[in-house]
């Protein structure tokens, strides 16, 4: 599609199903979606992020940061749930922005989602490698450094992490086998992860020493309120997995019901576990003595319970494998949606008919994730991830406000509205040819207005626009507490995206095609009750 003028960047997408997206199989239940989200959230965030934030940012107040981040994430998740129930299409925030704010903003959001999943997958793989290497006494790290040397480059790891790249490739191969295979593997690993988290909470509170929160150890919040806010901004990264439900909604058996339930359930479970585990961590061991690379396992090991350390290490590997699997599963769906709209190269839209998986998107995204996991350090990856994890939910919340305040973006009327139209047309025709007063036939029709004219989403965010506005305020506040280098990296990524969009996407977009263009206006669907011009008041009185 050619680009005629600058208004094309504001083109909006309709929600007619795309030809390639329809090849995805609807095979995921509400439980599948819930466990998929839990798997995405309870990975490196639980077993690595807790120790890193507690030691360097918040101290024992890390539990407060997780609670605050969970509350902000829950509000944003409500908006995802409404969109996911109303528009069960693959693509998550990218699709929601496309139907609400226009093409350019949608591309940038989709581009940032790609960054989120690639960087998130690489960070989980790095954490996974660190935990596995710790079980061997760091022999893998020492051997690699002795052969290839020690890297001293900014943002790069100390050595090329082949274990991290290997787990990414393995998860990509599992995802290529199909959604059902991925879901079954996810169920098994998620069960082990939840059991391990339960063990940490119960045994940790048995070993807890409340004096570690005393002034002798720096107090409960040694870094003050600013530390808690900075920790909250980073903790938000731990919850970003909830958007995988919206990304996978096209493959849900009952998206309108399952997406809201799975979103709320997974966030409540994950939030409770994060708060309890982070509290336990700083009660088992003083926050200054934590080992960020393997905080939970090392904390129990320092207390002399090495058998517990082994159990936690095995559980953490299962949890991070689940998180890696979830991220590798979701990213190809986003690339598929963007390719289906013509904004990126068409080979990303190839869906294998046997497995129902966008294979090229899976392999390319898996390769990029593996390269980042091989080269970059965990700290650089987490910092890069933090701002993107806040930015995408903020855009989705804003899109909900746009749709709530714009009648022209309302969902197309459903069967109830179609029935209304047929009845109105029948009344108009009958009143013209039979010369009967319209009001005498309209009264039975008026009772039908107990059924809304516009179809209603099965889930609605309460207190609109106040709750979404509060969510945006919280997200922006958290983003402002991130470092300047994080913003610079995001800016570079956005510039690359703009180059791709104006060099390719805007010229090949399908948004101007008949099947994709949003030309619907609710006002055109209303039929006025008017007296035909040929019928005079005298004729009406005579009848």
Coordinates of C-alpha atoms in Angstrom, one line a residue:
X1 CA 0.0 0.0 0.0
X2 CA 1.4 3.3 -1.0
X3 CA 2.0 6.2 1.4
X4 CA 0.1 9.2 0.2
X5 CA 0.5 11.7 3.1
X6 CA 1.4 12.1 6.7
X7 CA -2.1 11.1 7.8
X8 CA -1.2 7.4 7.1
X9 CA 0.6 7.2 10.4
X10 CA -2.7 7.7 12.2
X11 CA -4.5 4.8 10.3
X12 CA -6.3 2.4 12.6
X13 CA -6.8 -1.3 12.3
X14 CA -10.2 -3.0 12.4
X15 CA -10.6 -6.2 14.4
X16 CA -11.4 -8.5 11.4
X17 CA -9.3 -11.6 11.8
X18 CA -6.2 -11.6 9.7
X19 CA -5.6 -14.5 7.2
X20 CA -2.4 -15.7 8.9
X21 CA -3.5 -15.3 12.5
X22 CA -6.5 -17.6 11.8
X23 CA -4.1 -20.5 11.3
X24 CA -3.3 -20.5 15.0
X25 CA -5.1 -23.2 17.0
X26 CA -7.5 -22.4 19.8
X27 CA -6.3 -24.9 22.3
X28 CA -5.4 -23.1 25.5
X29 CA -7.8 -23.3 28.5
X30 CA -8.0 -20.8 31.4
X31 CA -5.7 -23.0 33.4
X32 CA -3.2 -23.0 30.5
X33 CA -3.3 -19.2 30.3
X34 CA -2.9 -18.8 34.1
X35 CA 0.1 -21.2 34.3
X36 CA 1.6 -19.6 31.2
X37 CA 1.4 -16.2 32.9
X38 CA 2.7 -17.5 36.2
X39 CA 5.6 -19.2 34.4
X40 CA 6.5 -15.9 32.7
X41 CA 6.4 -13.9 36.0
X42 CA 8.0 -16.4 38.5
X43 CA 11.4 -16.8 36.9
X44 CA 14.4 -14.6 37.3
X45 CA 12.2 -12.1 39.1
X46 CA 11.7 -14.4 42.0
X47 CA 15.1 -16.1 42.2
X48 CA 17.5 -13.3 41.1
X49 CA 15.7 -10.0 41.2
X50 CA 14.7 -10.3 44.9
X51 CA 18.3 -10.6 46.0
X52 CA 19.7 -7.9 43.6
X53 CA 17.1 -5.3 44.7
X54 CA 17.3 -6.1 48.4
X55 CA 21.1 -5.7 48.5
X56 CA 21.6 -2.7 46.2
X57 CA 18.3 -0.7 46.3
X58 CA 15.9 -1.3 49.1
X59 CA 17.2 -3.5 51.9
X60 CA 14.5 -5.5 53.7
X61 CA 11.9 -3.1 52.3
X62 CA 12.1 -5.1 49.1
X63 CA 8.7 -6.7 50.1
X64 CA 7.2 -3.2 50.1
X65 CA 8.5 -2.5 46.6
X66 CA 7.1 -5.8 45.3
X67 CA 3.7 -5.0 46.9
X68 CA 3.6 -1.5 45.4
X69 CA 4.8 -2.8 42.0
X70 CA 2.1 -5.5 42.2
X71 CA -0.6 -3.0 42.8
X72 CA 0.4 -0.9 39.9
X73 CA 0.7 -4.0 37.7
X74 CA -2.8 -5.1 38.7
X75 CA -4.4 -1.9 37.6
X76 CA -2.6 -2.1 34.3
X77 CA -3.6 -5.8 34.0
X78 CA -7.3 -4.8 34.3
X79 CA -6.9 -2.8 31.1
X80 CA -5.2 -5.7 29.4
X81 CA -8.0 -8.0 30.6
X82 CA -10.7 -5.7 29.1
X83 CA -8.9 -5.4 25.8
X84 CA -8.2 -9.2 25.7
X85 CA -11.8 -10.1 26.4
X86 CA -13.1 -7.5 23.9
X87 CA -10.5 -8.1 21.1
X88 CA -9.1 -11.7 21.5
X89 CA -6.4 -11.3 18.9
X90 CA -2.7 -12.1 19.1
X91 CA -0.4 -9.1 19.6
X92 CA -1.3 -7.7 23.0
X93 CA -0.6 -4.0 23.5
X94 CA 0.4 -3.7 19.8
X95 CA -3.1 -4.6 18.6
X96 CA -4.8 -2.5 21.3
X97 CA -2.8 0.6 20.3
X98 CA -3.4 -0.1 16.6
X99 CA -7.2 0.0 17.1
X100 CA -7.1 3.0 19.4
X101 CA -4.2 5.3 18.7
X102 CA -3.1 4.7 15.2
X103 CA -0.4 2.9 13.2
X104 CA 2.8 4.7 14.1
X105 CA 2.2 4.4 17.9
X106 CA 1.2 0.8 17.4
X107 CA 4.4 0.0 15.5
X108 CA 6.5 1.6 18.3
X109 CA 4.6 -0.3 21.0
X110 CA 5.0 -3.6 19.0
X111 CA 8.7 -2.8 18.5
X112 CA 9.1 -2.2 22.2
X113 CA 7.3 -5.5 23.0
X114 CA 9.8 -7.3 20.8
X115 CA 12.6 -5.6 22.8
X116 CA 10.8 -6.6 26.1
X117 CA 10.6 -10.3 25.2
X118 CA 14.1 -10.5 23.6
X119 CA 15.8 -8.8 26.5
X120 CA 13.6 -10.5 29.1
X121 CA 14.4 -13.9 27.6
X122 CA 18.1 -13.2 27.5
X123 CA 18.1 -12.0 31.2
X124 CA 16.2 -15.2 32.3
X125 CA 18.7 -17.3 30.3
X126 CA 21.6 -15.6 32.0
X127 CA 20.1 -16.1 35.4
X128 CA 19.4 -19.8 34.6
X129 CA 23.0 -20.3 33.6
X130 CA 24.2 -18.7 36.8
X131 CA 22.1 -21.0 39.0
X132 CA 23.1 -24.1 37.1
X133 CA 26.8 -23.1 37.2
X134 CA 26.6 -22.5 41.0
X135 CA 25.6 -26.1 41.4
X136 CA 28.9 -27.1 39.8
X137 CA 31.0 -24.7 41.8
X138 CA 31.2 -22.3 38.9
X139 CA 33.3 -24.7 36.9
X140 CA 31.6 -23.7 33.6
X141 CA 32.5 -20.0 34.2
X142 CA 36.1 -20.7 35.2
X143 CA 36.7 -23.1 32.3
X144 CA 35.2 -20.7 29.8
X145 CA 37.3 -17.8 31.1
X146 CA 40.5 -19.9 31.1
X147 CA 40.0 -20.9 27.4
X148 CA 38.5 -17.7 25.9
X149 CA 39.7 -15.1 28.4
X150 CA 38.0 -12.5 30.5
X151 CA 35.8 -9.8 28.9
X152 CA 36.2 -6.2 30.1
X153 CA 33.6 -4.5 28.0
X154 CA 30.8 -2.3 29.3
X155 CA 27.4 -3.9 29.3
X156 CA 29.0 -7.3 28.3
X157 CA 29.3 -10.3 30.6
X158 CA 32.6 -11.5 32.0
X159 CA 32.6 -14.3 29.5
X160 CA 30.5 -15.7 26.6
X161 CA 27.7 -17.6 28.3
X162 CA 27.1 -20.7 26.1
X163 CA 24.8 -22.3 28.7
X164 CA 22.4 -19.3 28.5
X165 CA 22.4 -19.4 24.7
X166 CA 21.8 -23.2 24.9
X167 CA 18.6 -22.9 27.0
X168 CA 17.2 -20.3 24.7
X169 CA 17.7 -22.6 21.7
X170 CA 16.2 -25.6 23.6
X171 CA 13.1 -23.6 24.5
X172 CA 12.7 -22.4 21.0
X173 CA 12.7 -26.0 19.7
X174 CA 10.0 -26.9 22.2
X175 CA 7.9 -23.9 21.1
X176 CA 8.3 -24.9 17.5
X177 CA 6.5 -28.2 18.3
X178 CA 3.2 -26.4 18.9
X179 CA 1.2 -24.6 21.6
X180 CA -0.1 -27.9 23.2
X181 CA 3.4 -29.2 23.6
X182 CA 4.6 -25.9 25.1
X183 CA 1.7 -25.8 27.5
X184 CA 2.3 -29.4 28.7
X185 CA 5.9 -28.7 29.4
X186 CA 4.9 -25.4 31.1
X187 CA 2.4 -27.2 33.4
X188 CA 5.1 -29.6 34.7
X189 CA 7.7 -27.0 35.3
X190 CA 5.3 -24.5 36.8
X191 CA 4.1 -27.1 39.3
X192 CA 7.7 -27.7 40.5
X193 CA 8.2 -23.9 40.7
X194 CA 5.1 -23.3 42.8
X195 CA 6.0 -26.2 45.1
X196 CA 9.6 -24.7 45.6
X197 CA 8.2 -21.3 46.3
X198 CA 5.9 -22.8 49.0
X199 CA 8.9 -24.6 50.5
X200 CA 10.9 -21.4 50.6
X201 CA 8.0 -19.5 52.4
X202 CA 7.3 -22.2 55.0
X203 CA 10.9 -23.2 55.8
X204 CA 12.0 -19.6 55.6
X205 CA 9.6 -18.3 58.2
X206 CA 10.7 -21.2 60.5
X207 CA 14.3 -19.9 60.2
X208 CA 13.3 -16.2 60.3
X209 CA 15.2 -13.8 62.6
X210 CA 13.2 -10.5 63.1
X211 CA 16.3 -8.8 64.5
X212 CA 17.7 -8.6 60.9
X213 CA 15.2 -5.8 60.4
X214 CA 16.6 -3.9 63.4
X215 CA 18.9 -0.8 63.5
X216 CA 21.9 -3.0 64.1
X217 CA 21.5 -4.2 60.5
X218 CA 20.6 -0.8 59.0
X219 CA 16.9 -0.9 59.7
X220 CA 13.9 -1.9 57.5
X221 CA 14.5 0.7 54.8
X222 CA 18.2 1.7 54.8
X223 CA 17.9 3.4 51.4
X224 CA 14.9 5.5 52.4
X225 CA 11.7 6.2 50.4
X226 CA 13.8 6.9 47.2
X227 CA 15.2 3.4 47.4
X228 CA 11.8 1.9 47.8
X229 CA 10.5 3.8 44.7
X230 CA 13.6 2.8 42.7
X231 CA 13.1 -0.7 43.8
X232 CA 9.4 -0.6 42.8
X233 CA 10.3 0.6 39.3
X234 CA 12.6 -2.4 38.9
X235 CA 10.2 -4.8 40.6
X236 CA 7.6 -4.0 38.0
X237 CA 9.8 -6.1 35.6
X238 CA 8.9 -9.1 37.7
X239 CA 5.2 -8.7 36.8
X240 CA 5.4 -8.0 33.1
X241 CA 4.6 -11.7 32.3
X242 CA 0.9 -11.0 32.7
X243 CA 0.7 -9.6 29.2
X244 CA 1.5 -13.0 27.7
X245 CA -2.1 -13.9 28.3
X246 CA -3.2 -11.1 26.0
X247 CA -0.6 -12.1 23.5
X248 CA -1.9 -15.7 23.5
X249 CA -5.6 -14.8 23.5
X250 CA -6.1 -15.8 19.9
X251 CA -5.2 -19.4 20.9
X252 CA -7.5 -19.4 23.9
X253 CA -10.6 -21.6 23.8
X254 CA -12.8 -19.0 25.5
X255 CA -10.8 -15.7 25.4
X256 CA -13.7 -13.5 26.5
X257 CA -14.0 -15.4 29.8
X258 CA -10.6 -16.9 30.2
X259 CA -8.4 -13.8 29.6
X260 CA -9.8 -11.7 32.5
X261 CA -9.9 -14.7 34.9
X262 CA -6.4 -15.9 34.1
X263 CA -5.0 -12.3 34.3
X264 CA -6.4 -11.6 37.7
X265 CA -5.7 -15.0 39.1
X266 CA -2.1 -15.2 38.0
X267 CA -1.3 -11.7 39.3
X268 CA -2.8 -12.3 42.7
X269 CA -0.8 -15.6 43.1
X270 CA 2.4 -14.1 41.8
X271 CA 2.1 -11.0 43.9
X272 CA 1.5 -13.0 47.1
X273 CA 4.5 -15.2 46.4
X274 CA 6.8 -12.3 45.6
X275 CA 5.9 -10.4 48.8
X276 CA 6.3 -13.5 51.0
X277 CA 9.5 -14.8 49.4
X278 CA 11.2 -11.4 49.5
X279 CA 10.2 -11.0 53.2
X280 CA 11.6 -14.4 54.0
X281 CA 14.8 -13.8 52.1
X282 CA 15.8 -10.8 54.3
X283 CA 14.6 -12.6 57.5
X284 CA 16.8 -15.6 56.8
X285 CA 19.9 -13.6 56.1
X286 CA 21.0 -10.0 56.6
X287 CA 20.5 -8.0 53.4
X288 CA 24.1 -7.0 53.2
X289 CA 25.2 -10.7 53.0
X290 CA 23.0 -11.7 50.1
X291 CA 24.5 -13.1 47.0
X292 CA 22.5 -11.5 44.1
X293 CA 23.3 -14.2 41.5
X294 CA 21.6 -16.9 43.6
X295 CA 20.1 -15.2 46.5
X296 CA 17.6 -17.7 47.8
X297 CA 19.7 -20.8 47.5
X298 CA 22.8 -19.1 48.9
X299 CA 20.8 -17.7 51.9
X300 CA 19.8 -21.1 53.1
X301 CA 23.3 -22.4 52.3
X302 CA 24.9 -19.8 54.5
X303 CA 22.5 -20.8 57.3
X304 CA 23.9 -24.4 57.0
X305 CA 21.0 -26.0 55.2
X306 CA 22.8 -27.1 52.1
X307 CA 20.1 -29.7 51.3
X308 CA 17.6 -26.9 51.2
X309 CA 19.9 -24.9 48.9
X310 CA 20.0 -27.8 46.4
X311 CA 16.2 -28.1 46.5
X312 CA 15.8 -24.4 45.8
X313 CA 18.4 -24.4 43.1
X314 CA 16.6 -27.2 41.2
X315 CA 13.2 -25.5 41.7
X316 CA 14.7 -22.2 40.5
X317 CA 16.0 -23.9 37.3
X318 CA 12.5 -25.2 36.6
X319 CA 11.0 -21.8 37.3
X320 CA 13.4 -20.0 35.0
X321 CA 13.0 -22.6 32.3
X322 CA 9.2 -21.9 32.5
X323 CA 9.8 -18.2 32.2
X324 CA 12.1 -18.7 29.3
X325 CA 9.6 -21.0 27.6
X326 CA 6.8 -18.4 28.1
X327 CA 8.8 -15.6 26.6
X328 CA 10.0 -17.6 23.6
X329 CA 6.3 -18.7 23.1
X330 CA 4.9 -15.1 23.2
X331 CA 7.4 -13.2 21.0
X332 CA 6.6 -15.0 17.7
X333 CA 2.9 -14.2 18.1
X334 CA 3.7 -10.5 18.3
X335 CA 5.9 -10.7 15.2
X336 CA 3.1 -12.6 13.5
X337 CA 0.6 -9.9 14.2
X338 CA 2.9 -7.1 12.9
X339 CA 3.8 -9.1 9.8
X340 CA 0.1 -9.8 9.2
X341 CA -0.5 -6.1 9.2
X342 CA 2.4 -5.5 6.8
X343 CA 4.5 -3.5 9.2
X344 CA 7.5 -5.9 9.2
X345 CA 8.7 -8.4 6.7
X346 CA 6.2 -11.0 5.5
X347 CA 8.3 -14.1 6.2
X348 CA 7.6 -13.5 9.9
X349 CA 3.9 -14.4 9.2
X350 CA 4.5 -17.9 8.0
X351 CA 2.5 -20.3 10.1
X352 CA 3.3 -24.0 9.9
X353 CA 0.0 -25.9 9.2
X354 CA 1.0 -29.0 11.2
X355 CA 2.1 -27.3 14.4
X356 CA 0.2 -24.0 14.1
X357 CA 3.4 -22.1 15.1
X358 CA 4.9 -19.1 13.3
X359 CA 8.2 -20.9 12.7
X360 CA 10.3 -18.2 11.1
X361 CA 9.3 -15.7 13.7
X362 CA 10.2 -18.3 16.4
X363 CA 13.6 -19.1 15.0
X364 CA 14.6 -15.5 14.3
X365 CA 13.5 -14.2 17.7
X366 CA 15.1 -17.2 19.4
X367 CA 18.4 -16.6 17.6
X368 CA 18.4 -12.9 18.6
X369 CA 17.6 -13.8 22.2
X370 CA 20.4 -16.4 22.3
X371 CA 22.9 -13.9 21.0
X372 CA 22.1 -11.3 23.7
X373 CA 22.2 -14.1 26.4
X374 CA 25.6 -15.1 25.1
X375 CA 27.1 -11.6 25.2
X376 CA 25.4 -9.2 27.6
X377 CA 25.6 -9.1 31.4
X378 CA 22.5 -9.8 33.6
X379 CA 22.6 -6.3 35.2
X380 CA 22.6 -4.5 31.8
X381 CA 19.7 -6.7 30.6
X382 CA 17.6 -6.1 33.8
X383 CA 18.1 -2.3 33.6
X384 CA 17.1 -2.3 29.9
X385 CA 14.1 -4.4 30.7
X386 CA 12.8 -2.2 33.5
X387 CA 11.8 0.8 31.4
X388 CA 10.2 -1.3 28.7
X389 CA 8.2 -3.2 31.3
X390 CA 6.7 0.1 32.5
X391 CA 6.3 1.7 29.1
X392 CA 4.1 -0.9 27.3
X393 CA 1.4 -1.2 30.1
X394 CA 1.3 2.6 30.3
X395 CA 0.4 2.7 26.6
X396 CA -2.3 0.1 27.0
X397 CA -3.9 2.0 29.8
X398 CA -3.9 5.2 27.8
X399 CA -5.5 3.3 24.8
X400 CA -8.3 2.2 27.1
X401 CA -8.9 5.8 28.0
X402 CA -8.9 6.8 24.3
X403 CA -11.5 4.1 23.6
X404 CA -13.6 5.0 26.6
X405 CA -13.7 8.6 25.5
X406 CA -14.2 8.1 21.8
X407 CA -17.6 6.9 20.6
X408 CA -16.3 6.4 17.1
X409 CA -14.0 3.6 18.4
X410 CA -16.7 1.6 20.0
X411 CA -16.9 -2.1 19.2
X412 CA -19.1 -2.9 16.3
X413 CA -22.7 -3.9 17.3
X414 CA -23.4 -7.5 17.7
X415 CA -26.3 -9.7 16.8
X416 CA -28.6 -7.7 19.1
X417 CA -27.9 -4.5 17.2
X418 CA -28.4 -6.3 13.9
X419 CA -31.9 -7.5 15.1
X420 CA -32.7 -3.9 16.1
X421 CA -31.9 -2.7 12.6
X422 CA -34.0 -5.4 10.9
X423 CA -37.0 -4.4 13.1
X424 CA -36.5 -0.7 12.4
X425 CA -36.3 -1.3 8.7
X426 CA -39.5 -3.5 8.8
X427 CA -41.4 -0.7 10.7
X428 CA -40.3 1.9 8.2
X429 CA -41.4 -0.2 5.2
X430 CA -44.7 -1.2 6.9
X431 CA -45.5 2.4 7.8
X432 CA -44.8 3.6 4.3
X433 CA -46.9 1.0 2.4
X434 CA -49.7 0.4 4.9
X435 CA -49.9 4.1 5.9
X436 CA -50.0 3.2 9.6
X437 CA -48.6 5.5 12.2
X438 CA -45.1 4.6 13.1
X439 CA -45.6 5.2 16.8
X440 CA -48.3 2.5 17.1
X441 CA -45.8 -0.1 15.8
X442 CA -42.7 1.3 17.6
X443 CA -43.9 0.7 21.2
X444 CA -43.2 -3.1 21.1
X445 CA -39.8 -2.3 19.7
X446 CA -38.9 0.1 22.4
X447 CA -39.0 -2.7 25.0
X448 CA -36.0 -4.2 23.1
X449 CA -33.8 -1.4 24.4
X450 CA -33.3 -3.5 27.5
X451 CA -30.7 -5.1 25.3
X452 CA -27.9 -2.6 24.6
X453 CA -27.4 -1.4 21.1
X454 CA -23.7 -1.8 21.2
X455 CA -22.3 -5.2 22.2
X456 CA -20.7 -5.1 25.7
X457 CA -17.4 -6.6 26.6
X458 CA -17.8 -9.3 29.2
X459 CA -15.2 -7.5 31.4
X460 CA -15.0 -3.8 32.1
X461 CA -12.4 -1.8 34.1
X462 CA -14.1 0.0 37.0
X463 CA -13.8 3.7 37.7
X464 CA -12.8 4.8 34.2
X465 CA -11.1 7.2 33.6
X466 CA -9.9 7.7 37.1
X467 CA -8.3 4.3 37.7
X468 CA -6.5 4.3 34.3
X469 CA -5.3 7.8 35.0
X470 CA -3.9 6.8 38.4
X471 CA -2.2 3.8 36.7
X472 CA -0.5 6.1 34.2
X473 CA 0.6 8.4 37.0
X474 CA 2.1 5.5 38.9
X475 CA 3.9 4.1 35.9
X476 CA 5.3 7.4 34.8
X477 CA 6.5 8.0 38.4
X478 CA 8.3 4.7 38.4
X479 CA 9.9 5.3 35.0
X480 CA 11.3 8.6 36.2
X481 CA 13.2 6.7 38.9
X482 CA 15.2 4.7 36.3
X483 CA 18.7 5.7 35.3
X484 CA 19.5 8.0 32.4
X485 CA 21.5 5.2 30.6
X486 CA 18.3 3.1 30.5
X487 CA 16.5 5.9 28.7
X488 CA 19.4 6.3 26.3
X489 CA 19.2 2.6 25.3
X490 CA 15.5 2.8 24.8
X491 CA 15.9 5.9 22.7
X492 CA 18.4 4.1 20.4
X493 CA 16.0 1.1 20.1
X494 CA 13.1 3.5 19.2
X495 CA 15.3 5.2 16.5
X496 CA 16.0 1.9 14.9
X497 CA 12.3 1.1 14.9
X498 CA 11.4 4.5 13.3
X499 CA 14.0 3.8 10.6
X500 CA 12.3 0.4 9.9
X501 CA 8.8 1.9 10.0
X502 CA 9.4 4.8 7.6
X503 CA 11.7 2.7 5.4
X504 CA 9.4 -0.3 5.1
X505 CA 6.3 -0.5 7.3
X506 CA 4.4 2.6 6.2
X507 CA 4.8 1.6 2.6
X508 CA 3.6 -2.0 3.0
X509 CA 0.9 -1.5 5.7
X510 CA -2.4 -3.3 5.1
X511 CA -4.3 -0.7 7.2
X512 CA -5.7 0.9 4.0
X513 CA -7.0 -2.4 2.6
X514 CA -10.7 -2.9 2.7
X515 CA -10.5 -5.8 5.2
X516 CA -8.3 -3.9 7.6
X517 CA -9.4 -0.3 7.5
X518 CA -11.4 1.0 10.4
X519 CA -14.3 2.7 8.5
X520 CA -17.0 1.8 10.9
X521 CA -18.9 4.6 12.6
X522 CA -21.6 3.8 15.1
X523 CA -23.6 6.8 14.0
X524 CA -24.1 5.1 10.6
X525 CA -25.7 2.1 12.3
X526 CA -28.6 4.1 13.8
X527 CA -31.9 4.4 11.9
X528 CA -34.0 7.4 12.7
X529 CA -37.7 7.1 13.5
X530 CA -39.1 9.6 11.0
X531 CA -42.4 10.1 9.4
X532 CA -42.2 9.6 5.6
X533 CA -42.4 12.9 3.8
X534 CA -45.3 11.6 1.6
X535 CA -47.4 11.1 4.7
X536 CA -49.2 14.3 5.8
X537 CA -50.5 15.0 9.3
X538 CA -54.0 14.7 7.8
X539 CA -53.3 11.2 6.5
X540 CA -51.9 10.2 9.9
X541 CA -55.0 11.6 11.7
X542 CA -57.3 9.8 9.3
X543 CA -55.7 6.5 10.2

